[in-house]
Amino acid sequence: MDKQRSLNTPPSKTVKNRAQSRDGAEPAAASKKGLPQKVVRARADEPKLAMESTPAGRLREGALQQLLGYQLAQASIVTIGLFQDVVGNSHSLRTVEYTLLALIHANPLVSPAQLTKALGLSAPYITNGLDKLAGRGLVVRETNENDRRGFHLSVTEQGESLVKELTRRLLDNEKASFKTLTPAEHLMLAELLHKLARSR
């Protein structure tokens, strides 16, 4: 009878029954249970190119290499560090305070609302920066004759002298420090970043 049952059982089912363990589980599934998953490792013979790794630590970036947000964050480590060395430590100015001073110098009688929109920052944050600049005698607030509720901003002589000096030093130090860029690439990158910023 057992022989007859074996003959009537489809071949695929017979193979499956033989492969099952006593508790009914398949050995293949049991072998995976409790074992670590296979780890994907880079082949030892893959080329380790400088452009494929992080600037520090030499970790492979993979798909991050094409992600602009990631690359901008990596580049900002360099630019912020340079700013701190040239401006922050010696003049106790944060990046936003220097930026406000430079924009007010380039745009006489600009309003706080315009600065808020241009920098994409909150009004209280901008006001805090302006208060510090005004307290140091670098900018002055003037009542807007067309709208008594608002005011315009201008730099003082001291503010103009300082922002010109700081901007010159920043430009000179960037050219000297960013040695991986040619002068043409430096200008091109600045133009491309400005173009990207206009996406918002």
mmCIF file with all atom_site columns, C-alpha atoms in Angstrom:
data_model
loop_
_atom_site.group_PDB
_atom_site.id
_atom_site.type_symbol
_atom_site.label_atom_id
_atom_site.label_alt_id
_atom_site.label_comp_id
_atom_site.label_asym_id
_atom_site.label_entity_id
_atom_site.label_seq_id
_atom_site.pdbx_PDB_ins_code
_atom_site.Cartn_x
_atom_site.Cartn_y
_atom_site.Cartn_z
_atom_site.occupancy
_atom_site.B_iso_or_equiv
_atom_site.pdbx_formal_charge
_atom_site.auth_seq_id
_atom_site.auth_comp_id
_atom_site.auth_asym_id
_atom_site.auth_atom_id
_atom_site.pdbx_PDB_model_num
ATOM 1   C CA . MET A 1 1   ? 0.000  0.000   0.000   1.00 0.00 ? 1   MET A CA 1
ATOM 2   C CA . ASP A 1 2   ? 2.841  2.359   0.837   1.00 0.00 ? 2   ASP A CA 1
ATOM 3   C CA . LYS A 1 3   ? 4.381  1.512   -2.530  1.00 0.00 ? 3   LYS A CA 1
ATOM 4   C CA . GLN A 1 4   ? 1.114  2.298   -4.303  1.00 0.00 ? 4   GLN A CA 1
ATOM 5   C CA . ARG A 1 5   ? 0.789  5.634   -2.428  1.00 0.00 ? 5   ARG A CA 1
ATOM 6   C CA . SER A 1 6   ? 4.326  6.554   -3.449  1.00 0.00 ? 6   SER A CA 1
ATOM 7   C CA . LEU A 1 7   ? 3.536  5.868   -7.082  1.00 0.00 ? 7   LEU A CA 1
ATOM 8   C CA . ASN A 1 8   ? 0.395  8.022   -6.952  1.00 0.00 ? 8   ASN A CA 1
ATOM 9   C CA . THR A 1 9   ? 2.213  10.991  -5.358  1.00 0.00 ? 9   THR A CA 1
ATOM 10  C CA . PRO A 1 10  ? 3.479  13.633  -7.834  1.00 0.00 ? 10  PRO A CA 1
ATOM 11  C CA . PRO A 1 11  ? 7.299  13.722  -8.080  1.00 0.00 ? 11  PRO A CA 1
ATOM 12  C CA . SER A 1 12  ? 7.548  17.361  -6.908  1.00 0.00 ? 12  SER A CA 1
ATOM 13  C CA . LYS A 1 13  ? 5.523  16.631  -3.795  1.00 0.00 ? 13  LYS A CA 1
ATOM 14  C CA . THR A 1 14  ? 7.590  13.526  -3.027  1.00 0.00 ? 14  THR A CA 1
ATOM 15  C CA . VAL A 1 15  ? 10.809 15.539  -3.153  1.00 0.00 ? 15  VAL A CA 1
ATOM 16  C CA . LYS A 1 16  ? 9.289  18.224  -0.937  1.00 0.00 ? 16  LYS A CA 1
ATOM 17  C CA . ASN A 1 17  ? 8.124  15.652  1.632   1.00 0.00 ? 17  ASN A CA 1
ATOM 18  C CA . ARG A 1 18  ? 11.579 14.093  1.821   1.00 0.00 ? 18  ARG A CA 1
ATOM 19  C CA . ALA A 1 19  ? 13.163 17.531  2.304   1.00 0.00 ? 19  ALA A CA 1
ATOM 20  C CA . GLN A 1 20  ? 10.960 18.398  5.259   1.00 0.00 ? 20  GLN A CA 1
ATOM 21  C CA . SER A 1 21  ? 12.174 17.949  8.818   1.00 0.00 ? 21  SER A CA 1
ATOM 22  C CA . ARG A 1 22  ? 10.266 16.228  11.584  1.00 0.00 ? 22  ARG A CA 1
ATOM 23  C CA . ASP A 1 23  ? 8.403  19.407  12.641  1.00 0.00 ? 23  ASP A CA 1
ATOM 24  C CA . GLY A 1 24  ? 7.338  20.105  9.051   1.00 0.00 ? 24  GLY A CA 1
ATOM 25  C CA . ALA A 1 25  ? 9.747  23.007  8.440   1.00 0.00 ? 25  ALA A CA 1
ATOM 26  C CA . GLU A 1 26  ? 11.933 23.028  5.379   1.00 0.00 ? 26  GLU A CA 1
ATOM 27  C CA . PRO A 1 27  ? 15.684 22.693  6.067   1.00 0.00 ? 27  PRO A CA 1
ATOM 28  C CA . ALA A 1 28  ? 16.455 25.693  3.859   1.00 0.00 ? 28  ALA A CA 1
ATOM 29  C CA . ALA A 1 29  ? 14.287 27.950  5.994   1.00 0.00 ? 29  ALA A CA 1
ATOM 30  C CA . ALA A 1 30  ? 15.643 26.440  9.204   1.00 0.00 ? 30  ALA A CA 1
ATOM 31  C CA . SER A 1 31  ? 19.213 27.073  8.118   1.00 0.00 ? 31  SER A CA 1
ATOM 32  C CA . LYS A 1 32  ? 18.538 30.813  7.720   1.00 0.00 ? 32  LYS A CA 1
ATOM 33  C CA . LYS A 1 33  ? 16.828 31.193  11.077  1.00 0.00 ? 33  LYS A CA 1
ATOM 34  C CA . GLY A 1 34  ? 19.047 32.739  13.719  1.00 0.00 ? 34  GLY A CA 1
ATOM 35  C CA . LEU A 1 35  ? 21.989 33.228  11.376  1.00 0.00 ? 35  LEU A CA 1
ATOM 36  C CA . PRO A 1 36  ? 23.351 36.682  10.410  1.00 0.00 ? 36  PRO A CA 1
ATOM 37  C CA . GLN A 1 37  ? 22.453 38.043  6.998   1.00 0.00 ? 37  GLN A CA 1
ATOM 38  C CA . LYS A 1 38  ? 25.094 38.103  4.312   1.00 0.00 ? 38  LYS A CA 1
ATOM 39  C CA . VAL A 1 39  ? 27.172 41.284  4.503   1.00 0.00 ? 39  VAL A CA 1
ATOM 40  C CA . VAL A 1 40  ? 27.948 43.056  1.250   1.00 0.00 ? 40  VAL A CA 1
ATOM 41  C CA . ARG A 1 41  ? 31.610 43.996  1.124   1.00 0.00 ? 41  ARG A CA 1
ATOM 42  C CA . ALA A 1 42  ? 33.578 45.941  -1.444  1.00 0.00 ? 42  ALA A CA 1
ATOM 43  C CA . ARG A 1 43  ? 35.939 43.869  -3.501  1.00 0.00 ? 43  ARG A CA 1
ATOM 44  C CA . ALA A 1 44  ? 39.583 44.308  -2.593  1.00 0.00 ? 44  ALA A CA 1
ATOM 45  C CA . ASP A 1 45  ? 40.441 44.941  -6.219  1.00 0.00 ? 45  ASP A CA 1
ATOM 46  C CA . GLU A 1 46  ? 38.042 47.915  -6.621  1.00 0.00 ? 46  GLU A CA 1
ATOM 47  C CA . PRO A 1 47  ? 39.933 51.142  -7.411  1.00 0.00 ? 47  PRO A CA 1
ATOM 48  C CA . LYS A 1 48  ? 40.133 53.578  -4.510  1.00 0.00 ? 48  LYS A CA 1
ATOM 49  C CA . LEU A 1 49  ? 39.939 56.909  -6.266  1.00 0.00 ? 49  LEU A CA 1
ATOM 50  C CA . ALA A 1 50  ? 40.126 60.183  -4.336  1.00 0.00 ? 50  ALA A CA 1
ATOM 51  C CA . MET A 1 51  ? 36.927 61.425  -5.988  1.00 0.00 ? 51  MET A CA 1
ATOM 52  C CA . GLU A 1 52  ? 35.025 58.397  -4.674  1.00 0.00 ? 52  GLU A CA 1
ATOM 53  C CA . SER A 1 53  ? 35.790 58.879  -0.982  1.00 0.00 ? 53  SER A CA 1
ATOM 54  C CA . THR A 1 54  ? 34.986 61.381  1.739   1.00 0.00 ? 54  THR A CA 1
ATOM 55  C CA . PRO A 1 55  ? 37.447 64.300  2.020   1.00 0.00 ? 55  PRO A CA 1
ATOM 56  C CA . ALA A 1 56  ? 38.446 63.112  5.496   1.00 0.00 ? 56  ALA A CA 1
ATOM 57  C CA . GLY A 1 57  ? 38.368 59.510  6.701   1.00 0.00 ? 57  GLY A CA 1
ATOM 58  C CA . ARG A 1 58  ? 38.445 58.170  3.145   1.00 0.00 ? 58  ARG A CA 1
ATOM 59  C CA . LEU A 1 59  ? 35.065 56.432  3.314   1.00 0.00 ? 59  LEU A CA 1
ATOM 60  C CA . ARG A 1 60  ? 33.384 55.460  0.064   1.00 0.00 ? 60  ARG A CA 1
ATOM 61  C CA . GLU A 1 61  ? 30.474 57.804  -0.649  1.00 0.00 ? 61  GLU A CA 1
ATOM 62  C CA . GLY A 1 62  ? 28.563 55.543  -3.003  1.00 0.00 ? 62  GLY A CA 1
ATOM 63  C CA . ALA A 1 63  ? 25.390 57.217  -4.259  1.00 0.00 ? 63  ALA A CA 1
ATOM 64  C CA . LEU A 1 64  ? 26.066 60.200  -1.975  1.00 0.00 ? 64  LEU A CA 1
ATOM 65  C CA . GLN A 1 65  ? 28.621 61.342  -4.520  1.00 0.00 ? 65  GLN A CA 1
ATOM 66  C CA . GLN A 1 66  ? 25.806 62.618  -6.759  1.00 0.00 ? 66  GLN A CA 1
ATOM 67  C CA . LEU A 1 67  ? 23.696 64.051  -3.907  1.00 0.00 ? 67  LEU A CA 1
ATOM 68  C CA . LEU A 1 68  ? 24.123 67.838  -3.950  1.00 0.00 ? 68  LEU A CA 1
ATOM 69  C CA . GLY A 1 69  ? 22.820 68.337  -0.419  1.00 0.00 ? 69  GLY A CA 1
ATOM 70  C CA . TYR A 1 70  ? 25.441 65.973  0.970   1.00 0.00 ? 70  TYR A CA 1
ATOM 71  C CA . GLN A 1 71  ? 28.281 67.498  -1.048  1.00 0.00 ? 71  GLN A CA 1
ATOM 72  C CA . LEU A 1 72  ? 27.238 71.012  -0.008  1.00 0.00 ? 72  LEU A CA 1
ATOM 73  C CA . ALA A 1 73  ? 27.288 69.940  3.625   1.00 0.00 ? 73  ALA A CA 1
ATOM 74  C CA . GLN A 1 74  ? 30.796 68.506  3.188   1.00 0.00 ? 74  GLN A CA 1
ATOM 75  C CA . ALA A 1 75  ? 32.008 71.672  1.449   1.00 0.00 ? 75  ALA A CA 1
ATOM 76  C CA . SER A 1 76  ? 30.470 73.887  4.151   1.00 0.00 ? 76  SER A CA 1
ATOM 77  C CA . ILE A 1 77  ? 32.851 72.333  6.690   1.00 0.00 ? 77  ILE A CA 1
ATOM 78  C CA . VAL A 1 78  ? 35.683 73.990  4.767   1.00 0.00 ? 78  VAL A CA 1
ATOM 79  C CA . THR A 1 79  ? 33.977 77.339  4.140   1.00 0.00 ? 79  THR A CA 1
ATOM 80  C CA . ILE A 1 80  ? 32.648 77.763  7.678   1.00 0.00 ? 80  ILE A CA 1
ATOM 81  C CA . GLY A 1 81  ? 36.031 76.866  9.125   1.00 0.00 ? 81  GLY A CA 1
ATOM 82  C CA . LEU A 1 82  ? 37.716 79.497  6.974   1.00 0.00 ? 82  LEU A CA 1
ATOM 83  C CA . PHE A 1 83  ? 35.117 82.112  7.945   1.00 0.00 ? 83  PHE A CA 1
ATOM 84  C CA . GLN A 1 84  ? 35.646 81.371  11.622  1.00 0.00 ? 84  GLN A CA 1
ATOM 85  C CA . ASP A 1 85  ? 39.405 81.765  11.287  1.00 0.00 ? 85  ASP A CA 1
ATOM 86  C CA . VAL A 1 86  ? 39.226 85.024  9.322   1.00 0.00 ? 86  VAL A CA 1
ATOM 87  C CA . VAL A 1 87  ? 36.164 86.752  10.787  1.00 0.00 ? 87  VAL A CA 1
ATOM 88  C CA . GLY A 1 88  ? 34.528 84.921  13.658  1.00 0.00 ? 88  GLY A CA 1
ATOM 89  C CA . ASN A 1 89  ? 37.460 84.584  16.032  1.00 0.00 ? 89  ASN A CA 1
ATOM 90  C CA . SER A 1 90  ? 38.957 88.018  15.420  1.00 0.00 ? 90  SER A CA 1
ATOM 91  C CA . HIS A 1 91  ? 35.785 90.142  15.169  1.00 0.00 ? 91  HIS A CA 1
ATOM 92  C CA . SER A 1 92  ? 33.207 88.116  17.116  1.00 0.00 ? 92  SER A CA 1
ATOM 93  C CA . LEU A 1 93  ? 30.783 88.094  14.211  1.00 0.00 ? 93  LEU A CA 1
ATOM 94  C CA . ARG A 1 94  ? 28.607 85.147  13.275  1.00 0.00 ? 94  ARG A CA 1
ATOM 95  C CA . THR A 1 95  ? 28.089 84.292  9.619   1.00 0.00 ? 95  THR A CA 1
ATOM 96  C CA . VAL A 1 96  ? 24.556 85.746  9.658   1.00 0.00 ? 96  VAL A CA 1
ATOM 97  C CA . GLU A 1 97  ? 25.775 89.030  11.178  1.00 0.00 ? 97  GLU A CA 1
ATOM 98  C CA . TYR A 1 98  ? 28.515 89.443  8.583   1.00 0.00 ? 98  TYR A CA 1
ATOM 99  C CA . THR A 1 99  ? 26.037 88.559  5.831   1.00 0.00 ? 99  THR A CA 1
ATOM 100 C CA . LEU A 1 100 ? 23.539 91.141  7.084   1.00 0.00 ? 100 LEU A CA 1
ATOM 101 C CA . LEU A 1 101 ? 26.248 93.794  7.218   1.00 0.00 ? 101 LEU A CA 1
ATOM 102 C CA . ALA A 1 102 ? 27.401 92.976  3.676   1.00 0.00 ? 102 ALA A CA 1
ATOM 103 C CA . LEU A 1 103 ? 23.847 93.001  2.273   1.00 0.00 ? 103 LEU A CA 1
ATOM 104 C CA . ILE A 1 104 ? 22.984 96.290  3.968   1.00 0.00 ? 104 ILE A CA 1
ATOM 105 C CA . HIS A 1 105 ? 26.179 97.805  2.563   1.00 0.00 ? 105 HIS A CA 1
ATOM 106 C CA . ALA A 1 106 ? 25.324 96.590  -0.939  1.00 0.00 ? 106 ALA A CA 1
ATOM 107 C CA . ASN A 1 107 ? 21.645 97.634  -0.616  1.00 0.00 ? 107 ASN A CA 1
ATOM 108 C CA . PRO A 1 108 ? 21.345 101.006 1.140   1.00 0.00 ? 108 PRO A CA 1
ATOM 109 C CA . LEU A 1 109 ? 17.958 101.609 2.833   1.00 0.00 ? 109 LEU A CA 1
ATOM 110 C CA . VAL A 1 110 ? 17.033 97.919  2.692   1.00 0.00 ? 110 VAL A CA 1
ATOM 111 C CA . SER A 1 111 ? 14.285 96.829  5.078   1.00 0.00 ? 111 SER A CA 1
ATOM 112 C CA . PRO A 1 112 ? 14.422 94.028  7.653   1.00 0.00 ? 112 PRO A CA 1
ATOM 113 C CA . ALA A 1 113 ? 11.560 92.306  5.811   1.00 0.00 ? 113 ALA A CA 1
ATOM 114 C CA . GLN A 1 114 ? 13.623 92.208  2.610   1.00 0.00 ? 114 GLN A CA 1
ATOM 115 C CA . LEU A 1 115 ? 16.583 90.732  4.474   1.00 0.00 ? 115 LEU A CA 1
ATOM 116 C CA . THR A 1 116 ? 14.342 88.122  6.079   1.00 0.00 ? 116 THR A CA 1
ATOM 117 C CA . LYS A 1 117 ? 13.020 87.032  2.677   1.00 0.00 ? 117 LYS A CA 1
ATOM 118 C CA . ALA A 1 118 ? 16.445 87.076  1.010   1.00 0.00 ? 118 ALA A CA 1
ATOM 119 C CA . LEU A 1 119 ? 18.087 84.869  3.650   1.00 0.00 ? 119 LEU A CA 1
ATOM 120 C CA . GLY A 1 120 ? 15.118 82.604  4.356   1.00 0.00 ? 120 GLY A CA 1
ATOM 121 C CA . LEU A 1 121 ? 15.428 83.156  8.102   1.00 0.00 ? 121 LEU A CA 1
ATOM 122 C CA . SER A 1 122 ? 12.882 84.045  10.765  1.00 0.00 ? 122 SER A CA 1
ATOM 123 C CA . ALA A 1 123 ? 12.131 87.690  11.575  1.00 0.00 ? 123 ALA A CA 1
ATOM 124 C CA . PRO A 1 124 ? 13.211 87.349  15.243  1.00 0.00 ? 124 PRO A CA 1
ATOM 125 C CA . TYR A 1 125 ? 16.539 85.832  14.160  1.00 0.00 ? 125 TYR A CA 1
ATOM 126 C CA . ILE A 1 126 ? 17.167 88.720  11.754  1.00 0.00 ? 126 ILE A CA 1
ATOM 127 C CA . THR A 1 127 ? 16.151 91.262  14.394  1.00 0.00 ? 127 THR A CA 1
ATOM 128 C CA . ASN A 1 128 ? 18.586 89.740  16.879  1.00 0.00 ? 128 ASN A CA 1
ATOM 129 C CA . GLY A 1 129 ? 21.421 90.055  14.356  1.00 0.00 ? 129 GLY A CA 1
ATOM 130 C CA . LEU A 1 130 ? 20.504 93.639  13.517  1.00 0.00 ? 130 LEU A CA 1
ATOM 131 C CA . ASP A 1 131 ? 20.361 94.564  17.205  1.00 0.00 ? 131 ASP A CA 1
ATOM 132 C CA . LYS A 1 132 ? 23.913 93.306  17.655  1.00 0.00 ? 132 LYS A CA 1
ATOM 133 C CA . LEU A 1 133 ? 25.187 95.218  14.610  1.00 0.00 ? 133 LEU A CA 1
ATOM 134 C CA . ALA A 1 134 ? 23.423 98.396  15.734  1.00 0.00 ? 134 ALA A CA 1
ATOM 135 C CA . GLY A 1 135 ? 24.765 97.983  19.256  1.00 0.00 ? 135 GLY A CA 1
ATOM 136 C CA . ARG A 1 136 ? 28.299 97.896  17.878  1.00 0.00 ? 136 ARG A CA 1
ATOM 137 C CA . GLY A 1 137 ? 27.704 101.020 15.821  1.00 0.00 ? 137 GLY A CA 1
ATOM 138 C CA . LEU A 1 138 ? 27.945 99.222  12.475  1.00 0.00 ? 138 LEU A CA 1
ATOM 139 C CA . VAL A 1 139 ? 24.395 99.881  11.188  1.00 0.00 ? 139 VAL A CA 1
ATOM 140 C CA . VAL A 1 140 ? 21.706 102.474 11.840  1.00 0.00 ? 140 VAL A CA 1
ATOM 141 C CA . ARG A 1 141 ? 17.923 102.256 11.621  1.00 0.00 ? 141 ARG A CA 1
ATOM 142 C CA . GLU A 1 142 ? 16.067 105.078 9.891   1.00 0.00 ? 142 GLU A CA 1
ATOM 143 C CA . THR A 1 143 ? 12.320 105.549 9.895   1.00 0.00 ? 143 THR A CA 1
ATOM 144 C CA . ASN A 1 144 ? 10.640 104.748 6.594   1.00 0.00 ? 144 ASN A CA 1
ATOM 145 C CA . GLU A 1 145 ? 8.987  108.006 5.475   1.00 0.00 ? 145 GLU A CA 1
ATOM 146 C CA . ASN A 1 146 ? 6.489  106.064 3.359   1.00 0.00 ? 146 ASN A CA 1
ATOM 147 C CA . ASP A 1 147 ? 5.563  103.697 6.165   1.00 0.00 ? 147 ASP A CA 1
ATOM 148 C CA . ARG A 1 148 ? 6.010  104.949 9.708   1.00 0.00 ? 148 ARG A CA 1
ATOM 149 C CA . ARG A 1 149 ? 5.616  101.434 11.056  1.00 0.00 ? 149 ARG A CA 1
ATOM 150 C CA . GLY A 1 150 ? 8.810  100.260 9.341   1.00 0.00 ? 150 GLY A CA 1
ATOM 151 C CA . PHE A 1 151 ? 12.367 101.445 8.956   1.00 0.00 ? 151 PHE A CA 1
ATOM 152 C CA . HIS A 1 152 ? 15.337 101.304 6.606   1.00 0.00 ? 152 HIS A CA 1
ATOM 153 C CA . LEU A 1 153 ? 18.862 100.177 7.333   1.00 0.00 ? 153 LEU A CA 1
ATOM 154 C CA . SER A 1 154 ? 22.205 101.725 6.428   1.00 0.00 ? 154 SER A CA 1
ATOM 155 C CA . VAL A 1 155 ? 25.799 101.045 7.405   1.00 0.00 ? 155 VAL A CA 1
ATOM 156 C CA . THR A 1 156 ? 27.839 103.571 9.327   1.00 0.00 ? 156 THR A CA 1
ATOM 157 C CA . GLU A 1 157 ? 31.334 104.627 8.249   1.00 0.00 ? 157 GLU A CA 1
ATOM 158 C CA . GLN A 1 158 ? 32.711 102.135 10.735  1.00 0.00 ? 158 GLN A CA 1
ATOM 159 C CA . GLY A 1 159 ? 30.444 99.425  9.339   1.00 0.00 ? 159 GLY A CA 1
ATOM 160 C CA . GLU A 1 160 ? 31.438 100.202 5.757   1.00 0.00 ? 160 GLU A CA 1
ATOM 161 C CA . SER A 1 161 ? 35.136 100.102 6.576   1.00 0.00 ? 161 SER A CA 1
ATOM 162 C CA . LEU A 1 162 ? 34.803 96.818  8.445   1.00 0.00 ? 162 LEU A CA 1
ATOM 163 C CA . VAL A 1 163 ? 32.707 94.982  5.856   1.00 0.00 ? 163 VAL A CA 1
ATOM 164 C CA . LYS A 1 164 ? 35.021 96.026  3.031   1.00 0.00 ? 164 LYS A CA 1
ATOM 165 C CA . GLU A 1 165 ? 38.055 94.767  4.948   1.00 0.00 ? 165 GLU A CA 1
ATOM 166 C CA . LEU A 1 166 ? 36.417 91.500  5.982   1.00 0.00 ? 166 LEU A CA 1
ATOM 167 C CA . THR A 1 167 ? 35.121 90.775  2.476   1.00 0.00 ? 167 THR A CA 1
ATOM 168 C CA . ARG A 1 168 ? 38.536 91.393  0.964   1.00 0.00 ? 168 ARG A CA 1
ATOM 169 C CA . ARG A 1 169 ? 40.185 89.096  3.479   1.00 0.00 ? 169 ARG A CA 1
ATOM 170 C CA . LEU A 1 170 ? 37.603 86.374  2.929   1.00 0.00 ? 170 LEU A CA 1
ATOM 171 C CA . LEU A 1 171 ? 38.020 86.493  -0.843  1.00 0.00 ? 171 LEU A CA 1
ATOM 172 C CA . ASP A 1 172 ? 41.812 86.391  -0.586  1.00 0.00 ? 172 ASP A CA 1
ATOM 173 C CA . ASN A 1 173 ? 41.777 83.514  1.880   1.00 0.00 ? 173 ASN A CA 1
ATOM 174 C CA . GLU A 1 174 ? 39.289 81.507  -0.163  1.00 0.00 ? 174 GLU A CA 1
ATOM 175 C CA . LYS A 1 175 ? 41.463 81.785  -3.262  1.00 0.00 ? 175 LYS A CA 1
ATOM 176 C CA . ALA A 1 176 ? 44.545 80.767  -1.260  1.00 0.00 ? 176 ALA A CA 1
ATOM 177 C CA . SER A 1 177 ? 42.888 77.959  0.703   1.00 0.00 ? 177 SER A CA 1
ATOM 178 C CA . PHE A 1 178 ? 40.683 76.273  -1.896  1.00 0.00 ? 178 PHE A CA 1
ATOM 179 C CA . LYS A 1 179 ? 43.648 74.870  -3.791  1.00 0.00 ? 179 LYS A CA 1
ATOM 180 C CA . THR A 1 180 ? 41.642 72.058  -5.375  1.00 0.00 ? 180 THR A CA 1
ATOM 181 C CA . LEU A 1 181 ? 39.868 74.659  -7.534  1.00 0.00 ? 181 LEU A CA 1
ATOM 182 C CA . THR A 1 182 ? 41.363 76.658  -10.367 1.00 0.00 ? 182 THR A CA 1
ATOM 183 C CA . PRO A 1 183 ? 40.428 80.372  -10.494 1.00 0.00 ? 183 PRO A CA 1
ATOM 184 C CA . ALA A 1 184 ? 37.993 79.601  -13.326 1.00 0.00 ? 184 ALA A CA 1
ATOM 185 C CA . GLU A 1 185 ? 36.434 76.724  -11.368 1.00 0.00 ? 185 GLU A CA 1
ATOM 186 C CA . HIS A 1 186 ? 36.122 78.973  -8.319  1.00 0.00 ? 186 HIS A CA 1
ATOM 187 C CA . LEU A 1 187 ? 34.095 81.507  -10.288 1.00 0.00 ? 187 LEU A CA 1
ATOM 188 C CA . MET A 1 188 ? 32.078 78.790  -12.014 1.00 0.00 ? 188 MET A CA 1
ATOM 189 C CA . LEU A 1 189 ? 31.206 77.129  -8.708  1.00 0.00 ? 189 LEU A CA 1
ATOM 190 C CA . ALA A 1 190 ? 30.060 80.418  -7.197  1.00 0.00 ? 190 ALA A CA 1
ATOM 191 C CA . GLU A 1 191 ? 27.861 81.013  -10.248 1.00 0.00 ? 191 GLU A CA 1
ATOM 192 C CA . LEU A 1 192 ? 26.399 77.497  -10.140 1.00 0.00 ? 192 LEU A CA 1
ATOM 193 C CA . LEU A 1 193 ? 25.638 77.724  -6.418  1.00 0.00 ? 193 LEU A CA 1
ATOM 194 C CA . HIS A 1 194 ? 23.921 81.058  -6.968  1.00 0.00 ? 194 HIS A CA 1
ATOM 195 C CA . LYS A 1 195 ? 21.903 79.491  -9.761  1.00 0.00 ? 195 LYS A CA 1
ATOM 196 C CA . LEU A 1 196 ? 20.956 76.576  -7.500  1.00 0.00 ? 196 LEU A CA 1
ATOM 197 C CA . ALA A 1 197 ? 19.866 78.958  -4.735  1.00 0.00 ? 197 ALA A CA 1
ATOM 198 C CA . ARG A 1 198 ? 17.423 80.578  -7.150  1.00 0.00 ? 198 ARG A CA 1
ATOM 199 C CA . SER A 1 199 ? 15.481 77.310  -7.207  1.00 0.00 ? 199 SER A CA 1
ATOM 200 C CA . ARG A 1 200 ? 13.640 78.256  -4.022  1.00 0.00 ? 200 ARG A CA 1
#
